[in-house]
Short mmCIF file of C-alpha atoms in Angstrom, two decimals:
data_model
loop_
_atom_site.label_atom_id
_atom_site.label_comp_id
_atom_site.label_asym_id
_atom_site.label_seq_id
_atom_site.Cartn_x
_atom_site.Cartn_y
_atom_site.Cartn_z
CA ASP A 180 -17.91 0.15 5.57
CA ALA A 181 -19.82 -2.91 4.34
CA GLY A 182 -17.07 -3.85 1.99
CA VAL A 183 -17.48 -4.38 -1.77
CA ILE A 184 -21.05 -5.33 -2.54
CA GLN A 185 -21.92 -7.36 -5.62
CA SER A 186 -25.27 -8.29 -6.94
CA PRO A 187 -26.82 -10.64 -7.71
CA ARG A 188 -25.07 -13.42 -5.76
CA HIS A 189 -26.37 -15.97 -8.27
CA GLU A 190 -27.62 -15.65 -11.80
CA VAL A 191 -28.97 -18.33 -14.09
CA THR A 192 -29.80 -17.35 -17.61
CA GLU A 193 -30.43 -18.81 -21.00
CA MET A 194 -27.89 -18.69 -23.77
CA GLY A 195 -28.38 -15.51 -25.81
CA GLN A 196 -29.76 -13.41 -22.98
CA GLU A 197 -28.20 -10.22 -21.67
CA VAL A 198 -26.61 -10.45 -18.23
CA THR A 199 -25.69 -7.48 -16.03
CA LEU A 200 -23.51 -7.86 -12.99
CA ARG A 201 -23.35 -4.96 -10.49
CA CYS A 202 -20.72 -3.75 -8.03
CA LYS A 203 -20.51 -1.13 -5.35
CA PRO A 204 -16.84 -0.53 -4.30
CA ILE A 205 -15.62 0.57 -1.02
CA SER A 206 -16.07 4.33 -0.56
CA GLY A 207 -12.89 6.18 -1.21
CA HIS A 208 -11.23 3.46 -3.23
CA ASP A 209 -9.82 4.76 -6.52
CA TYR A 210 -9.39 1.45 -8.29
CA LEU A 211 -11.99 -1.07 -9.30
CA PHE A 212 -11.32 -4.49 -10.85
CA TRP A 213 -13.47 -7.06 -12.44
CA TYR A 214 -12.12 -10.71 -12.18
CA ARG A 215 -13.47 -13.95 -13.53
CA GLN A 216 -12.81 -17.23 -11.69
CA THR A 217 -12.99 -20.63 -13.36
CA MET A 218 -11.45 -23.98 -12.46
CA MET A 219 -9.46 -24.04 -15.67
CA ARG A 220 -8.03 -20.50 -15.65
CA GLY A 221 -8.19 -19.41 -12.03
CA LEU A 222 -8.60 -15.73 -11.37
CA GLU A 223 -8.39 -13.62 -14.57
CA LEU A 224 -8.37 -9.87 -14.59
CA LEU A 225 -11.03 -8.68 -17.06
CA ILE A 226 -10.78 -4.89 -16.69
CA TYR A 227 -9.86 -2.25 -14.21
CA PHE A 228 -10.85 1.36 -13.66
CA ASN A 229 -8.96 4.24 -12.00
CA ASN A 230 -11.20 7.11 -10.88
CA ASN A 231 -14.07 5.78 -12.94
CA VAL A 232 -11.96 5.66 -16.08
CA PRO A 233 -11.30 2.28 -17.85
CA ILE A 234 -7.49 1.79 -17.85
CA ASP A 235 -6.95 -1.68 -19.18
CA ASP A 236 -9.64 -3.87 -20.76
CA SER A 237 -7.23 -6.30 -22.45
CA GLY A 238 -8.56 -9.13 -20.29
CA MET A 239 -12.07 -8.79 -21.68
CA PRO A 240 -12.51 -12.00 -23.60
CA GLU A 241 -14.79 -10.73 -26.44
CA ASP A 242 -16.86 -7.84 -27.65
CA ARG A 243 -19.79 -9.47 -25.96
CA PHE A 244 -18.32 -8.30 -22.64
CA SER A 245 -18.54 -4.57 -21.65
CA ALA A 246 -18.03 -2.71 -18.43
CA LYS A 247 -18.86 0.74 -17.15
CA MET A 248 -18.42 2.83 -14.21
CA PRO A 249 -20.63 5.79 -14.29
CA ASN A 250 -19.63 7.09 -10.92
CA ALA A 251 -17.30 6.26 -8.03
CA SER A 252 -19.85 4.08 -6.27
CA PHE A 253 -21.09 1.85 -9.05
CA SER A 254 -19.95 -0.39 -11.81
CA THR A 255 -21.50 -2.86 -14.13
CA LEU A 256 -20.25 -5.78 -16.20
CA LYS A 257 -22.51 -6.74 -19.11
CA ILE A 258 -22.46 -9.78 -21.20
CA GLN A 259 -24.60 -9.72 -24.33
CA PRO A 260 -25.37 -12.20 -25.71
CA SER A 261 -24.43 -14.73 -23.01
CA GLU A 262 -22.97 -18.22 -23.78
CA PRO A 263 -22.55 -21.34 -21.68
CA ARG A 264 -18.76 -20.83 -21.66
CA ASP A 265 -19.29 -17.60 -19.76
CA SER A 266 -20.42 -19.64 -16.76
CA ALA A 267 -18.10 -18.68 -13.92
CA VAL A 268 -17.80 -16.69 -10.74
CA TYR A 269 -17.31 -13.01 -11.44
CA PHE A 270 -15.65 -10.92 -8.76
CA CYS A 271 -15.44 -7.22 -8.28
CA ALA A 272 -12.60 -5.76 -6.16
CA SER A 273 -11.55 -2.33 -5.21
CA SER A 274 -8.34 -0.81 -3.82
CA PRO A 275 -7.27 2.59 -2.59
CA GLY A 276 -4.47 2.26 -5.14
CA LEU A 277 -1.09 3.95 -5.20
CA MET A 278 1.00 2.62 -2.41
CA ASN A 279 -1.84 0.78 -0.71
CA THR A 280 -1.53 -2.63 -2.18
CA GLU A 281 -4.50 -4.73 -0.98
CA ALA A 282 -7.40 -5.53 -3.19
CA PHE A 283 -10.75 -6.01 -1.34
CA PHE A 284 -12.95 -8.48 -3.07
CA GLY A 285 -16.77 -8.77 -3.09
CA GLN A 286 -18.44 -12.19 -2.56
CA GLY A 287 -18.80 -12.73 -6.27
CA THR A 288 -21.65 -13.44 -8.60
CA ARG A 289 -21.96 -17.05 -9.73
CA LEU A 290 -23.21 -16.99 -13.28
CA THR A 291 -24.65 -20.06 -14.98
CA VAL A 292 -25.64 -19.83 -18.60
CA VAL A 293 -27.76 -22.79 -19.78
CA GLN B 180 0.95 -16.35 -21.09
CA GLN B 181 0.80 -17.20 -17.40
CA GLN B 182 2.99 -14.75 -15.53
CA VAL B 183 2.61 -16.41 -12.13
CA LYS B 184 2.72 -20.18 -11.96
CA GLN B 185 1.46 -21.87 -8.82
CA SER B 186 1.75 -25.42 -7.59
CA PRO B 187 0.39 -27.79 -6.48
CA GLN B 188 -3.15 -27.46 -7.72
CA SER B 189 -4.45 -29.27 -4.71
CA LEU B 190 -2.95 -30.37 -1.39
CA ILE B 191 -4.09 -32.51 1.34
CA VAL B 192 -2.47 -32.24 4.75
CA GLN B 193 -3.09 -33.83 8.12
CA LYS B 194 -3.86 -31.54 11.11
CA GLY B 195 -0.61 -30.31 12.62
CA GLY B 196 1.36 -30.79 9.42
CA ILE B 197 3.12 -28.24 7.30
CA SER B 198 1.36 -27.04 4.11
CA ILE B 199 3.64 -25.65 1.39
CA ILE B 200 2.56 -23.89 -1.74
CA ASN B 201 5.00 -22.63 -4.32
CA CYS B 202 4.88 -19.86 -6.92
CA ALA B 203 7.19 -18.68 -9.66
CA TYR B 204 7.10 -15.51 -11.69
CA GLU B 205 8.68 -14.33 -14.81
CA ASN B 206 8.45 -10.50 -14.81
CA THR B 207 11.35 -8.99 -12.88
CA ALA B 208 9.45 -5.76 -12.56
CA PHE B 209 7.08 -7.37 -10.02
CA ASP B 210 7.88 -5.88 -6.62
CA TYR B 211 5.00 -6.96 -4.38
CA PHE B 212 3.97 -10.53 -3.69
CA PRO B 213 0.72 -11.11 -1.77
CA TRP B 214 -1.04 -14.36 -0.81
CA TYR B 215 -4.78 -14.38 -0.79
CA GLN B 216 -7.03 -16.90 1.03
CA GLN B 217 -10.48 -17.84 -0.30
CA PHE B 218 -13.14 -19.75 1.61
CA PRO B 219 -16.01 -21.35 -0.30
CA GLY B 220 -18.62 -18.82 -1.34
CA LYS B 221 -16.40 -15.91 -0.47
CA GLY B 222 -14.11 -13.64 -2.28
CA PRO B 223 -10.31 -13.88 -1.85
CA ALA B 224 -8.87 -11.86 1.09
CA LEU B 225 -5.34 -10.80 1.64
CA LEU B 226 -3.50 -13.16 4.01
CA ILE B 227 0.13 -12.08 3.93
CA ALA B 228 2.45 -10.20 1.59
CA ILE B 229 6.14 -9.63 1.01
CA ARG B 230 8.36 -7.28 -0.87
CA PRO B 231 11.64 -8.46 -2.55
CA ASP B 232 13.90 -6.65 -0.13
CA VAL B 233 13.38 -9.35 2.45
CA SER B 234 13.70 -13.11 2.12
CA GLU B 235 11.10 -14.15 4.64
CA LYS B 236 8.02 -12.80 6.42
CA LYS B 237 6.21 -14.49 9.15
CA GLU B 238 2.75 -13.80 10.63
CA GLY B 239 1.65 -16.35 13.10
CA ARG B 240 1.60 -19.79 11.54
CA PHE B 241 1.94 -18.30 8.05
CA THR B 242 5.38 -17.69 6.47
CA ILE B 243 6.38 -16.45 3.02
CA SER B 244 9.81 -17.37 1.81
CA PHE B 245 11.13 -15.41 -1.15
CA ASN B 246 14.00 -16.18 -3.50
CA LYS B 247 14.61 -13.19 -5.78
CA SER B 248 17.39 -14.82 -7.83
CA ALA B 249 15.23 -17.85 -8.61
CA LYS B 250 12.06 -15.74 -9.01
CA GLN B 251 10.20 -17.96 -6.63
CA PHE B 252 8.21 -17.54 -3.44
CA SER B 253 6.34 -19.90 -1.26
CA LEU B 254 3.74 -19.98 1.50
CA HIS B 255 4.29 -22.24 4.43
CA ILE B 256 1.47 -22.98 6.86
CA MET B 257 2.89 -24.40 10.09
CA ASP B 258 0.67 -26.61 12.36
CA SER B 259 -2.08 -26.70 9.67
CA GLN B 260 -5.60 -26.71 11.04
CA PRO B 261 -8.87 -27.76 9.50
CA GLY B 262 -9.90 -24.14 9.54
CA ASP B 263 -7.11 -23.44 7.05
CA SER B 264 -8.94 -25.43 4.40
CA ALA B 265 -9.39 -22.99 1.65
CA THR B 266 -8.05 -22.03 -1.76
CA TYR B 267 -4.86 -20.07 -1.70
CA PHE B 268 -3.73 -17.69 -4.45
CA CYS B 269 -0.30 -16.22 -4.86
CA ALA B 270 -0.06 -12.98 -6.77
CA ALA B 271 2.46 -10.54 -8.02
CA SER B 272 2.23 -6.90 -8.90
CA LYS B 273 4.46 -4.04 -9.91
CA GLY B 274 4.35 -0.47 -8.69
CA GLY B 275 4.70 2.70 -10.68
CA GLY B 276 1.63 4.19 -9.12
CA SER B 277 -0.73 1.25 -9.00
CA TYR B 278 -0.62 -2.29 -7.87
CA ILE B 279 -2.62 -4.56 -10.12
CA PRO B 280 -2.25 -8.15 -8.86
CA THR B 281 -1.70 -10.96 -11.30
CA PHE B 282 -2.88 -14.17 -9.70
CA GLY B 283 -1.68 -17.73 -9.87
CA ARG B 284 -4.33 -20.40 -10.60
CA GLY B 285 -4.81 -21.29 -6.96
CA THR B 286 -4.20 -24.22 -4.62
CA SER B 287 -7.03 -26.02 -2.95
CA LEU B 288 -5.87 -27.00 0.53
CA ILE B 289 -7.67 -29.55 2.61
CA VAL B 290 -6.56 -30.11 6.17
CA HIS B 291 -7.85 -33.39 7.63
CA PRO B 292 -8.64 -33.41 11.38
#
């Protein structure tokens, strides 16, 4: 397996624009996580899915953020409208879940909102 | 509220030295404590992990020490090498059917040759 695949690797956008980040988890993994990494706050869990169903979105900072998982092999994180303070590295991770405890991370998307 | 507190924020060690990173947690329901290693431009990857039924776990040059009563755990890197230069995250999670890691803020380790 190629691991968790995220796209794009880098995204530069203007304030107010819509941004969509994409993730393909490892096949067979039941859990998918979206994290945001900043210098100030470290790794923050935004939302996670179990079997394509959102379980906990309490980490989503504002209504401008939304995430979907239409099927087991694809998830999106959308920011609309984007703001400069959204600039960060966004990671998607997946896990087999249950007693298997390792989260496998993608390489991240570096988002810059100018 | 930060559930896992990690220190120091940054650490500089000479080659061959010992690197020590400390973490403390608050939630006594946590029962799994992994450490992740992140190289620049990469996502974090699991390095080593421990459960609270043991006080120490060693894998090569990496050792986790765990103090359940103090709710603290630490990562020791023996004979630190320049290739160990990375950001290290401690994490904690609880079971009950899923293990969702809560991460510390990370420690940037630089090992000078």
